Tab-separated table of C-alpha atoms in Angstrom:
chain	number	residue	atom	x	y	z
A	14	ALA	CA	15.412	42.081	-40.597
A	15	GLN	CA	17.152	38.787	-40.269
A	16	SER	CA	15.245	36.007	-38.497
A	17	VAL	CA	15.911	32.398	-37.562
A	18	THR	CA	13.290	29.675	-37.325
A	19	GLN	CA	13.815	26.377	-35.589
A	20	LEU	CA	11.049	23.947	-36.396
A	21	GLY	CA	9.866	22.144	-33.302
A	22	SER	CA	10.409	23.326	-29.746
A	23	HIS	CA	10.832	19.682	-28.706
A	24	VAL	CA	12.167	16.746	-30.703
A	25	SER	CA	12.086	13.231	-29.317
A	26	VAL	CA	14.148	10.380	-30.757
A	27	SER	CA	15.101	6.924	-29.578
A	28	GLU	CA	18.646	6.150	-28.570
A	29	GLY	CA	20.530	5.051	-31.693
A	30	ALA	CA	18.154	6.823	-34.078
A	31	LEU	CA	18.933	9.658	-36.431
A	32	VAL	CA	18.802	13.153	-34.999
A	33	LEU	CA	17.555	15.953	-37.269
A	34	LEU	CA	17.090	19.475	-35.931
A	35	ARG	CA	15.890	22.060	-38.410
A	36	CYS	CA	17.017	25.641	-38.819
A	37	ASN	CA	15.963	28.132	-41.478
A	38	TYR	CA	17.044	31.734	-41.797
A	39	SER	CA	15.668	34.649	-43.735
A	40	SER	CA	18.165	36.744	-45.580
A	41	SER	CA	19.063	37.598	-49.118
A	42	VAL	CA	22.663	37.852	-47.996
A	43	PRO	CA	24.167	34.515	-46.926
A	44	PRO	CA	24.968	34.802	-43.243
A	45	TYR	CA	27.462	33.044	-41.059
A	46	LEU	CA	25.734	30.187	-39.259
A	47	PHE	CA	26.214	28.599	-35.874
A	48	TRP	CA	24.792	25.792	-33.794
A	49	TYR	CA	25.147	25.922	-30.029
A	50	VAL	CA	24.237	23.327	-27.417
A	51	GLN	CA	23.062	24.017	-23.878
A	52	TYR	CA	23.122	21.251	-21.293
A	53	PRO	CA	20.898	21.659	-18.217
A	54	ASN	CA	21.967	24.462	-15.928
A	55	GLN	CA	24.919	25.369	-18.122
A	56	GLY	CA	25.844	28.047	-20.599
A	57	LEU	CA	25.888	27.655	-24.349
A	58	GLN	CA	28.735	25.859	-26.090
A	59	LEU	CA	29.623	26.113	-29.754
A	60	LEU	CA	28.772	22.899	-31.588
A	61	LEU	CA	29.805	23.923	-35.096
A	62	LYS	CA	29.817	26.853	-37.483
A	63	TYR	CA	29.636	27.577	-41.184
A	64	THR	CA	31.586	30.469	-42.606
A	65	THR	CA	32.601	29.826	-46.201
A	66	GLY	CA	33.745	26.902	-48.306
A	67	ALA	CA	32.509	23.359	-47.787
A	68	THR	CA	28.799	23.343	-47.099
A	69	LEU	CA	28.909	20.243	-44.899
A	70	VAL	CA	30.352	21.177	-41.547
A	71	LYS	CA	31.429	18.739	-38.888
A	72	GLY	CA	31.278	19.631	-35.221
A	73	ILE	CA	31.865	18.107	-31.850
A	74	ASN	CA	30.193	14.985	-30.471
A	75	GLY	CA	29.486	13.548	-33.938
A	76	PHE	CA	27.158	16.323	-35.082
A	77	GLU	CA	27.229	17.864	-38.519
A	78	ALA	CA	25.215	20.434	-40.423
A	79	GLU	CA	24.740	21.272	-44.066
A	80	PHE	CA	24.355	24.777	-45.415
A	81	LYS	CA	21.850	24.880	-48.283
A	82	LYS	CA	21.707	28.351	-49.752
A	83	SER	CA	18.795	27.584	-52.074
A	84	GLU	CA	16.701	26.436	-49.119
A	85	THR	CA	18.106	29.016	-46.645
A	86	SER	CA	18.625	26.138	-44.246
A	87	PHE	CA	21.283	24.865	-41.884
A	88	HIS	CA	19.883	21.652	-40.409
A	89	LEU	CA	21.785	19.769	-37.701
A	90	THR	CA	22.121	15.993	-37.858
A	91	LYS	CA	23.702	13.108	-36.007
A	92	PRO	CA	23.494	9.541	-37.311
A	93	SER	CA	22.973	7.847	-33.965
A	94	ALA	CA	21.634	9.543	-30.858
A	95	HIS	CA	23.143	8.963	-27.427
A	96	MET	CA	21.539	9.645	-24.085
A	97	SER	CA	24.212	12.274	-23.480
A	98	ASP	CA	22.877	14.295	-26.437
A	99	ALA	CA	19.818	15.319	-24.432
A	100	ALA	CA	20.068	19.100	-24.333
A	101	GLU	CA	18.689	22.242	-25.927
A	102	TYR	CA	20.095	23.256	-29.285
A	103	PHE	CA	20.162	26.771	-30.677
A	104	CYS	CA	20.740	27.922	-34.226
A	105	ALA	CA	22.144	31.418	-34.690
A	106	VAL	CA	23.184	33.588	-37.621
A	107	SER	CA	25.600	36.458	-37.936
A	108	ASP	CA	24.575	39.007	-40.535
A	109	PRO	CA	27.557	40.364	-42.533
A	110	ARG	CA	25.763	43.711	-42.715
A	111	ASP	CA	25.866	44.129	-38.932
A	112	SER	CA	29.196	45.571	-37.793
A	113	ASN	CA	28.453	44.773	-34.144
A	114	TYR	CA	28.719	41.021	-34.778
A	115	GLN	CA	25.399	40.421	-33.119
A	116	LEU	CA	23.884	36.972	-33.384
A	117	ILE	CA	20.249	36.411	-34.284
A	118	TRP	CA	18.976	33.427	-32.371
A	119	GLY	CA	16.392	30.785	-32.990
A	120	ALA	CA	14.025	29.921	-30.131
A	121	GLY	CA	15.787	26.632	-29.481
A	122	THR	CA	14.891	22.951	-29.804
A	123	LYS	CA	14.946	20.664	-26.827
A	124	LEU	CA	16.222	17.212	-27.819
A	125	ILE	CA	14.777	14.338	-25.811
A	126	ILE	CA	16.385	10.903	-26.075
A	127	LYS	CA	14.209	7.891	-25.315
A	128	PRO	CA	15.969	4.778	-23.991
B	3	ASN	CA	41.132	28.408	-18.651
B	4	ALA	CA	38.374	30.358	-16.959
B	5	GLY	CA	36.886	31.894	-20.119
B	6	VAL	CA	33.749	33.850	-19.159
B	7	THR	CA	32.838	33.947	-15.476
B	8	GLN	CA	29.531	35.223	-14.160
B	9	THR	CA	28.773	36.108	-10.558
B	10	PRO	CA	26.585	35.413	-8.734
B	11	LYS	CA	25.189	32.120	-10.039
B	12	PHE	CA	21.857	32.447	-8.239
B	13	ARG	CA	20.039	35.338	-6.625
B	14	VAL	CA	16.599	36.027	-5.226
B	15	LEU	CA	15.466	39.643	-4.987
B	16	LYS	CA	12.390	41.414	-3.804
B	17	THR	CA	10.552	43.781	-6.118
B	18	GLY	CA	12.189	47.186	-6.073
B	19	GLN	CA	15.605	46.015	-4.928
B	20	SER	CA	18.684	46.695	-6.996
B	21	MET	CA	21.628	44.514	-7.880
B	22	THR	CA	24.575	44.188	-10.219
B	23	LEU	CA	25.581	41.127	-12.178
B	24	LEU	CA	29.253	40.809	-12.991
B	25	CYS	CA	30.759	39.268	-16.087
B	26	ALA	CA	34.506	38.782	-16.377
B	27	GLN	CA	36.437	37.363	-19.332
B	28	ASP	CA	40.118	36.518	-19.503
B	29	MET	CA	40.403	36.088	-23.286
B	30	ASN	CA	41.130	39.736	-24.098
B	31	HIS	CA	37.928	39.925	-26.133
B	32	GLU	CA	36.754	43.286	-27.399
B	33	TYR	CA	33.034	42.626	-27.651
B	34	MET	CA	30.786	41.611	-24.769
B	35	TYR	CA	27.053	40.932	-24.598
B	36	TRP	CA	24.331	40.484	-22.014
B	37	TYR	CA	21.372	38.230	-22.842
B	38	ARG	CA	18.330	37.034	-21.018
B	39	GLN	CA	16.900	33.582	-21.633
B	40	ASP	CA	13.237	32.845	-21.079
B	41	PRO	CA	11.444	29.584	-21.921
B	42	GLY	CA	10.481	29.346	-25.584
B	43	MET	CA	12.025	32.691	-26.462
B	44	GLY	CA	15.626	31.815	-27.103
B	45	LEU	CA	18.185	34.446	-26.220
B	46	ARG	CA	17.346	38.132	-26.285
B	47	LEU	CA	20.067	40.740	-26.310
B	48	ILE	CA	19.853	43.303	-23.521
B	49	HIS	CA	22.965	45.431	-24.010
B	50	TYR	CA	26.344	44.993	-25.589
B	51	SER	CA	29.749	46.619	-25.728
B	52	VAL	CA	32.210	46.843	-28.602
B	53	GLY	CA	35.124	47.902	-26.429
B	54	GLU	CA	36.223	49.376	-23.139
B	55	GLY	CA	34.142	52.419	-22.252
B	56	THR	CA	31.407	51.705	-24.816
B	57	THR	CA	27.895	50.363	-24.399
B	58	ALA	CA	24.863	50.049	-26.658
B	59	LYS	CA	21.251	48.951	-26.392
B	60	GLY	CA	20.087	45.611	-27.646
B	61	GLU	CA	16.621	44.243	-28.226
B	62	VAL	CA	15.281	44.468	-24.643
B	63	PRO	CA	17.229	47.191	-22.766
B	64	ASP	CA	14.456	48.685	-20.623
B	65	GLY	CA	14.999	48.335	-16.875
B	66	TYR	CA	18.704	47.535	-17.232
B	67	ASN	CA	21.912	49.519	-17.289
B	68	VAL	CA	25.440	48.429	-18.116
B	69	SER	CA	28.992	49.605	-17.737
B	70	ARG	CA	32.307	48.537	-19.218
B	71	LEU	CA	34.958	50.456	-17.329
B	72	LYS	CA	37.557	47.740	-17.847
B	73	LYS	CA	37.973	45.647	-20.962
B	74	GLN	CA	37.640	42.376	-19.099
B	75	ASN	CA	34.489	43.265	-17.143
B	76	PHE	CA	30.920	43.957	-18.213
B	77	LEU	CA	28.404	44.806	-15.499
B	78	LEU	CA	24.639	44.539	-15.780
B	79	GLY	CA	22.563	46.530	-13.317
B	80	LEU	CA	18.944	46.335	-12.287
B	81	GLU	CA	18.024	49.589	-10.565
B	82	SER	CA	14.550	48.577	-9.403
B	83	ALA	CA	13.870	44.894	-9.953
B	84	ALA	CA	10.489	43.784	-11.276
B	85	PRO	CA	8.995	40.265	-11.428
B	86	SER	CA	9.178	40.452	-15.249
B	87	GLN	CA	12.949	40.442	-14.912
B	88	THR	CA	12.931	36.946	-13.468
B	89	SER	CA	15.108	35.109	-15.957
B	90	VAL	CA	18.421	33.448	-16.620
B	91	TYR	CA	21.052	35.982	-17.639
B	92	PHE	CA	23.985	35.071	-19.825
B	93	CYS	CA	27.080	37.011	-20.623
B	94	ALA	CA	29.064	36.337	-23.776
B	95	SER	CA	32.203	37.668	-25.381
B	96	ASN	CA	33.645	37.762	-28.866
B	97	THR	CA	37.017	38.716	-30.314
B	98	GLY	CA	35.394	41.334	-32.534
B	99	THR	CA	37.636	40.351	-35.421
B	100	GLY	CA	35.104	38.849	-37.797
B	101	TYR	CA	31.571	37.608	-38.382
B	102	PHE	CA	32.784	34.016	-38.263
B	103	GLN	CA	34.030	34.326	-34.689
B	104	PRO	CA	31.748	32.576	-32.200
B	105	GLN	CA	30.519	34.011	-28.962
B	106	HIS	CA	31.799	32.447	-25.735
B	107	PHE	CA	29.324	32.129	-22.893
B	108	GLY	CA	29.372	32.097	-19.137
B	109	ASP	CA	27.316	29.613	-17.130
B	110	GLY	CA	24.568	32.094	-16.402
B	111	THR	CA	22.965	33.840	-13.436
B	112	ARG	CA	19.575	32.591	-12.354
B	113	LEU	CA	17.627	35.544	-10.994
B	114	SER	CA	14.236	35.402	-9.305
B	115	ILE	CA	12.308	38.534	-8.435
B	116	LEU	CA	9.566	38.054	-5.837
């Protein structure tokens, strides 16, 4: 069965520093990949997604992610963190073998921004 | 645009009480999902629907029932609430037209069972 691993339940970075949130999936079939962001007391919003084509995907708020098939990874990055980036981030995959379009979710990484 | 609307936003129940959570979407989406979110566990799928009149079990269906009588609405019921069902519940919808389509989420219902 497909699974998604997000390394680190909490990641702390200083304002202006590089943000790197890790996501690895387990599948022999390349999935469709998503990153969502959840601000406190809100629902989840789509940050970016990878379907096919260019492996470097740009999303909202300056975030981007790179699909690396050989490493089964889809890590999320942002060059310079802002206080407003403090939120929880979820990686999810959609398995092309599942006709119900279910998403398999990582456990989430809470991003903490230090002033 | 309203998108996905969940009601109520907060609720406190006593053990054994019943209640229904309502999810409404105005995007004409075919697929709808109910999740629960607990600390450190990400999102777990409770039930889902692939169209009006259909429902199916997800990963953690026990203690919950659902109905999708109208395409735009997806109801989640707790027949006899238990403290283990204290959680944040999210509804999501999807066009159902491809694996690359994202899910759209409501703002959640925060439910406490005493």
